[in-house]
Tab-separated table of C-alpha atoms in Angstrom:
chain	number	residue	atom	x	y	z
A	3	ASP	CA	0.000	0.000	0.000
A	4	THR	CA	1.503	3.325	-1.079
A	5	GLU	CA	-1.344	5.590	-0.082
A	6	VAL	CA	-1.070	9.101	1.240
A	7	THR	CA	-4.398	10.664	2.185
A	8	GLN	CA	-5.210	14.356	2.413
A	9	THR	CA	-8.173	16.267	3.767
A	10	PRO	CA	-10.054	18.278	2.803
A	11	LYS	CA	-10.124	17.799	-0.975
A	12	HIS	CA	-11.274	21.361	-1.525
A	13	LEU	CA	-11.082	24.432	0.674
A	14	VAL	CA	-12.326	27.965	0.181
A	15	MET	CA	-11.222	30.532	2.720
A	16	GLY	CA	-11.162	34.267	3.214
A	17	MET	CA	-8.012	36.214	3.872
A	18	THR	CA	-8.801	36.526	7.579
A	19	ASN	CA	-9.610	32.857	8.158
A	20	LYS	CA	-7.566	30.195	9.895
A	21	LYS	CA	-7.713	26.706	8.463
A	22	SER	CA	-5.652	23.533	8.486
A	23	LEU	CA	-4.761	20.939	5.888
A	24	LYS	CA	-4.176	17.368	7.006
A	25	CYS	CA	-2.084	14.564	5.606
A	26	GLU	CA	-1.763	10.972	6.748
A	27	GLN	CA	0.284	7.948	5.744
A	28	HIS	CA	0.486	4.482	7.271
A	29	MET	CA	3.443	3.159	5.338
A	30	GLY	CA	5.907	3.691	8.168
A	31	HIS	CA	7.611	6.454	6.215
A	32	ARG	CA	9.850	8.744	8.234
A	33	ALA	CA	9.965	11.742	5.905
A	34	MET	CA	6.950	13.843	4.946
A	35	TYR	CA	6.688	16.862	2.673
A	36	TRP	CA	4.436	19.737	1.737
A	37	TYR	CA	4.465	20.978	-1.854
A	38	LYS	CA	2.587	23.794	-3.527
A	39	GLN	CA	1.498	23.412	-7.134
A	40	LYS	CA	0.141	26.197	-9.288
A	41	ALA	CA	-1.784	25.438	-12.457
A	42	LYS	CA	0.346	24.030	-15.283
A	43	LYS	CA	3.466	24.102	-13.117
A	44	PRO	CA	5.470	21.404	-11.341
A	45	PRO	CA	5.238	20.987	-7.576
A	46	GLU	CA	7.348	23.370	-5.497
A	47	LEU	CA	8.787	22.138	-2.218
A	48	MET	CA	7.659	24.039	0.881
A	49	PHE	CA	8.591	21.986	3.946
A	50	VAL	CA	10.218	18.688	4.827
A	51	TYR	CA	9.857	16.768	8.063
A	52	SER	CA	12.328	14.045	8.802
A	53	TYR	CA	11.750	11.850	11.845
A	54	GLU	CA	9.074	14.309	12.975
A	55	LYS	CA	11.462	17.255	12.964
A	56	LEU	CA	11.368	20.121	10.505
A	57	SER	CA	14.463	19.766	8.392
A	58	ILE	CA	13.729	22.049	5.443
A	59	ASN	CA	11.766	25.271	5.142
A	60	GLU	CA	12.088	26.620	1.635
A	61	SER	CA	11.686	30.285	2.614
A	62	VAL	CA	7.945	29.905	2.972
A	63	PRO	CA	6.004	32.878	4.407
A	64	SER	CA	5.038	32.579	8.060
A	65	ARG	CA	1.341	32.522	7.179
A	66	PHE	CA	2.013	28.843	6.423
A	67	SER	CA	2.841	26.865	9.558
A	68	PRO	CA	3.614	23.137	9.383
A	69	GLU	CA	3.177	20.671	12.201
A	70	CYS	CA	4.051	17.006	12.550
A	71	PRO	CA	2.155	15.586	15.557
A	72	ASN	CA	3.502	12.072	14.986
A	73	SER	CA	5.218	9.981	12.362
A	74	SER	CA	1.981	9.336	10.436
A	75	LEU	CA	0.459	12.806	10.421
A	76	LEU	CA	1.388	16.112	8.892
A	77	ASN	CA	-0.603	19.327	9.152
A	78	LEU	CA	-0.327	22.665	7.418
A	79	HIS	CA	-1.896	25.544	9.320
A	80	LEU	CA	-3.026	28.477	7.239
A	81	HIS	CA	-3.600	32.014	8.494
A	82	ALA	CA	-4.085	35.348	6.747
A	83	LEU	CA	-3.478	33.924	3.300
A	84	GLN	CA	-3.438	35.956	0.118
A	85	PRO	CA	-5.322	35.234	-3.127
A	86	GLU	CA	-2.004	34.326	-4.772
A	87	ASP	CA	-1.733	31.436	-2.305
A	88	SER	CA	-4.548	29.689	-4.150
A	89	ALA	CA	-3.090	26.436	-5.446
A	90	LEU	CA	-3.078	22.664	-5.087
A	91	TYR	CA	-1.284	21.692	-1.881
A	92	LEU	CA	0.307	18.293	-2.055
A	93	CYS	CA	1.594	16.101	0.712
A	94	ALA	CA	4.169	13.394	0.046
A	95	SER	CA	6.124	10.867	2.050
A	96	SER	CA	9.207	8.733	1.624
A	97	GLN	CA	10.601	5.843	3.569
A	98	GLU	CA	13.725	7.332	5.015
A	99	SER	CA	15.236	10.633	5.887
A	100	TYR	CA	14.808	13.037	3.039
A	101	ARG	CA	18.324	13.515	1.885
A	102	TRP	CA	19.698	10.063	2.489
A	103	GLY	CA	19.889	8.314	-0.807
A	104	GLU	CA	17.452	7.724	-3.583
A	105	GLU	CA	14.152	7.963	-1.796
A	106	THR	CA	10.932	7.476	-3.693
A	107	GLN	CA	8.325	10.069	-2.796
A	108	TYR	CA	4.649	9.129	-2.842
A	109	PHE	CA	2.130	11.909	-3.256
A	110	GLY	CA	-1.353	12.355	-1.906
A	111	PRO	CA	-4.253	13.620	-4.048
A	112	GLY	CA	-3.853	17.177	-2.811
A	113	THR	CA	-6.079	19.864	-1.351
A	114	ARG	CA	-7.281	22.460	-3.820
A	115	LEU	CA	-7.253	25.775	-1.975
A	116	LEU	CA	-8.998	28.932	-3.078
A	117	VAL	CA	-8.346	32.137	-1.149
A	118	LEU	CA	-10.899	34.872	-1.667
B	184	GLY	CA	21.682	23.453	-7.801
B	185	GLU	CA	20.067	20.949	-10.108
B	186	ASN	CA	18.217	22.181	-13.184
B	187	VAL	CA	15.907	19.842	-15.087
B	188	GLU	CA	14.655	20.616	-18.569
B	189	GLN	CA	11.785	18.647	-20.076
B	190	HIS	CA	10.633	18.419	-23.692
B	191	PRO	CA	8.204	18.631	-25.328
B	192	SER	CA	5.768	20.698	-23.301
B	193	THR	CA	2.844	19.185	-25.203
B	194	LEU	CA	2.614	15.939	-27.138
B	195	SER	CA	-0.299	14.565	-29.108
B	196	VAL	CA	-0.304	11.004	-30.471
B	197	GLN	CA	-2.785	8.597	-31.998
B	198	GLU	CA	-3.923	5.672	-29.909
B	199	GLY	CA	-1.538	2.798	-30.397
B	200	ASP	CA	1.443	4.979	-31.275
B	201	SER	CA	4.465	5.451	-29.048
B	202	ALA	CA	5.224	8.558	-27.005
B	203	VAL	CA	8.650	9.751	-25.917
B	204	ILE	CA	9.382	12.483	-23.385
B	205	LYS	CA	12.926	13.662	-22.778
B	206	CYS	CA	14.618	15.341	-19.829
B	207	THR	CA	18.083	16.687	-19.274
B	208	TYR	CA	19.705	17.491	-15.965
B	209	SER	CA	22.649	19.642	-15.042
B	210	ASP	CA	24.197	18.086	-11.926
B	211	SER	CA	26.268	14.990	-12.599
B	212	ALA	CA	25.844	13.994	-8.944
B	213	SER	CA	22.129	13.290	-9.488
B	214	ASN	CA	21.465	9.627	-8.897
B	215	TYR	CA	17.702	9.124	-8.853
B	216	PHE	CA	15.238	9.873	-11.640
B	217	PRO	CA	11.508	9.299	-11.093
B	218	TRP	CA	8.664	9.913	-13.520
B	219	TYR	CA	5.255	11.013	-12.307
B	220	LYS	CA	1.892	11.014	-14.060
B	221	GLN	CA	-0.635	13.605	-12.966
B	222	GLU	CA	-4.226	13.367	-14.090
B	223	LEU	CA	-6.563	16.312	-13.870
B	224	GLY	CA	-7.539	17.064	-10.282
B	225	LYS	CA	-5.212	14.455	-8.800
B	226	GLY	CA	-1.800	14.300	-7.212
B	227	PRO	CA	1.280	13.063	-9.075
B	228	GLN	CA	1.553	9.283	-9.214
B	229	LEU	CA	4.908	7.567	-9.544
B	230	ILE	CA	4.895	5.452	-12.696
B	231	ILE	CA	8.515	4.420	-12.993
B	232	ASP	CA	11.898	5.405	-11.639
B	233	ILE	CA	15.520	4.653	-12.386
B	234	ARG	CA	18.703	4.870	-10.394
B	235	SER	CA	22.066	5.930	-11.714
B	236	ASN	CA	23.554	2.454	-11.724
B	237	VAL	CA	20.994	1.269	-14.300
B	238	GLY	CA	20.713	2.250	-17.973
B	239	GLU	CA	17.184	1.095	-18.714
B	240	LYS	CA	14.112	-0.107	-16.867
B	241	LYS	CA	10.825	-1.449	-18.193
B	242	ASP	CA	7.400	-1.989	-16.706
B	243	GLN	CA	4.922	-3.327	-19.245
B	244	ARG	CA	4.260	-0.491	-21.743
B	245	ILE	CA	6.476	2.004	-19.938
B	246	ALA	CA	10.248	2.234	-20.096
B	247	VAL	CA	12.844	4.715	-18.948
B	248	THR	CA	16.359	5.083	-20.309
B	249	LEU	CA	19.230	6.941	-18.682
B	250	ASN	CA	22.376	8.271	-20.325
B	251	LYS	CA	24.618	9.489	-17.531
B	252	THR	CA	27.334	10.711	-19.861
B	253	ALA	CA	24.951	12.971	-21.730
B	254	LYS	CA	22.930	13.694	-18.576
B	255	HIS	CA	19.588	12.891	-20.076
B	256	PHE	CA	16.821	10.412	-19.455
B	257	SER	CA	13.681	9.575	-21.368
B	258	LEU	CA	10.244	8.089	-20.803
B	259	HIS	CA	8.892	5.766	-23.478
B	260	ILE	CA	5.254	4.732	-23.606
B	261	THR	CA	4.324	2.143	-26.208
B	262	GLU	CA	0.875	1.218	-27.510
B	263	THR	CA	-0.591	4.374	-26.031
B	264	GLN	CA	-4.178	4.385	-24.817
B	265	PRO	CA	-6.561	7.291	-24.140
B	266	GLU	CA	-6.125	6.726	-20.390
B	267	ASP	CA	-2.442	7.580	-20.781
B	268	SER	CA	-3.520	11.181	-21.385
B	269	ALA	CA	-2.156	13.255	-18.499
B	270	VAL	CA	0.672	15.569	-17.522
B	271	TYR	CA	3.981	13.789	-17.028
B	272	PHE	CA	6.772	15.181	-14.848
B	273	CYS	CA	10.333	14.006	-14.775
B	274	ALA	CA	12.503	14.705	-11.742
B	275	ALA	CA	16.123	14.367	-10.716
B	276	LYS	CA	17.593	14.042	-7.268
B	277	GLU	CA	21.061	13.870	-5.874
B	278	TRP	CA	22.050	12.644	-2.465
B	279	ASN	CA	21.739	15.349	0.137
B	280	ASN	CA	19.699	17.655	-2.024
B	281	ASP	CA	16.169	18.438	-3.110
B	282	MET	CA	14.326	16.665	-5.873
B	283	ARG	CA	13.934	18.945	-8.905
B	284	PHE	CA	11.033	18.594	-11.312
B	285	GLY	CA	10.875	19.286	-15.005
B	286	ALA	CA	8.206	21.681	-16.245
B	287	GLY	CA	5.894	18.869	-17.353
B	288	THR	CA	4.593	17.415	-20.613
B	289	ARG	CA	0.903	17.341	-21.432
B	290	LEU	CA	0.291	14.113	-23.328
B	291	THR	CA	-2.914	13.691	-25.303
B	292	VAL	CA	-3.743	10.313	-26.820
B	293	LYS	CA	-6.395	10.599	-29.491
B	294	PRO	CA	-8.758	7.647	-29.944
């Protein structure tokens, strides 16, 4: 089973709202990622958690706040977003620590976010 | 850092024909090259990958070739079917660095 699940599938929020995206995997993977994907573009890496610790933050604005409550769960807390933050937010996981070797990343279906 | 170029950006083929998508990378230290298929409204799905110690890998109608000297790798889909229509992304990764994606190829298979 190589399934990564994400909720919600769709989210519409105003610029003053606070919302959270959730990601879950039960493959025993120790690295989890958040990507942002704009239309007709490849995914862009935002954050990487390795063994439940934040190991990479790709200069993402503070209105995006990641959290890894345990090895199976990854959250992305959203606050005071801008319309340009509208995108598909993808979660992925890989078996071992992100930068060690040739790790296959498995993606979830994504959350399509619209900021009004 | 790694730079991955992908061509063509769009590709249209007749059902049953073959499709080839090519990628080049810049960093000779890259050692892992996955290909992802992304259908409309879905996340990218890994379809095949290759590591730097292998020159070719096949999985039914899909194959990937790697030329380390020239720093390019290609995806080959034979006997294409309408359900192969999607956006395909190549990627390259080196140890101790991020995975870099190509810009994507929109493949359309016409019935």
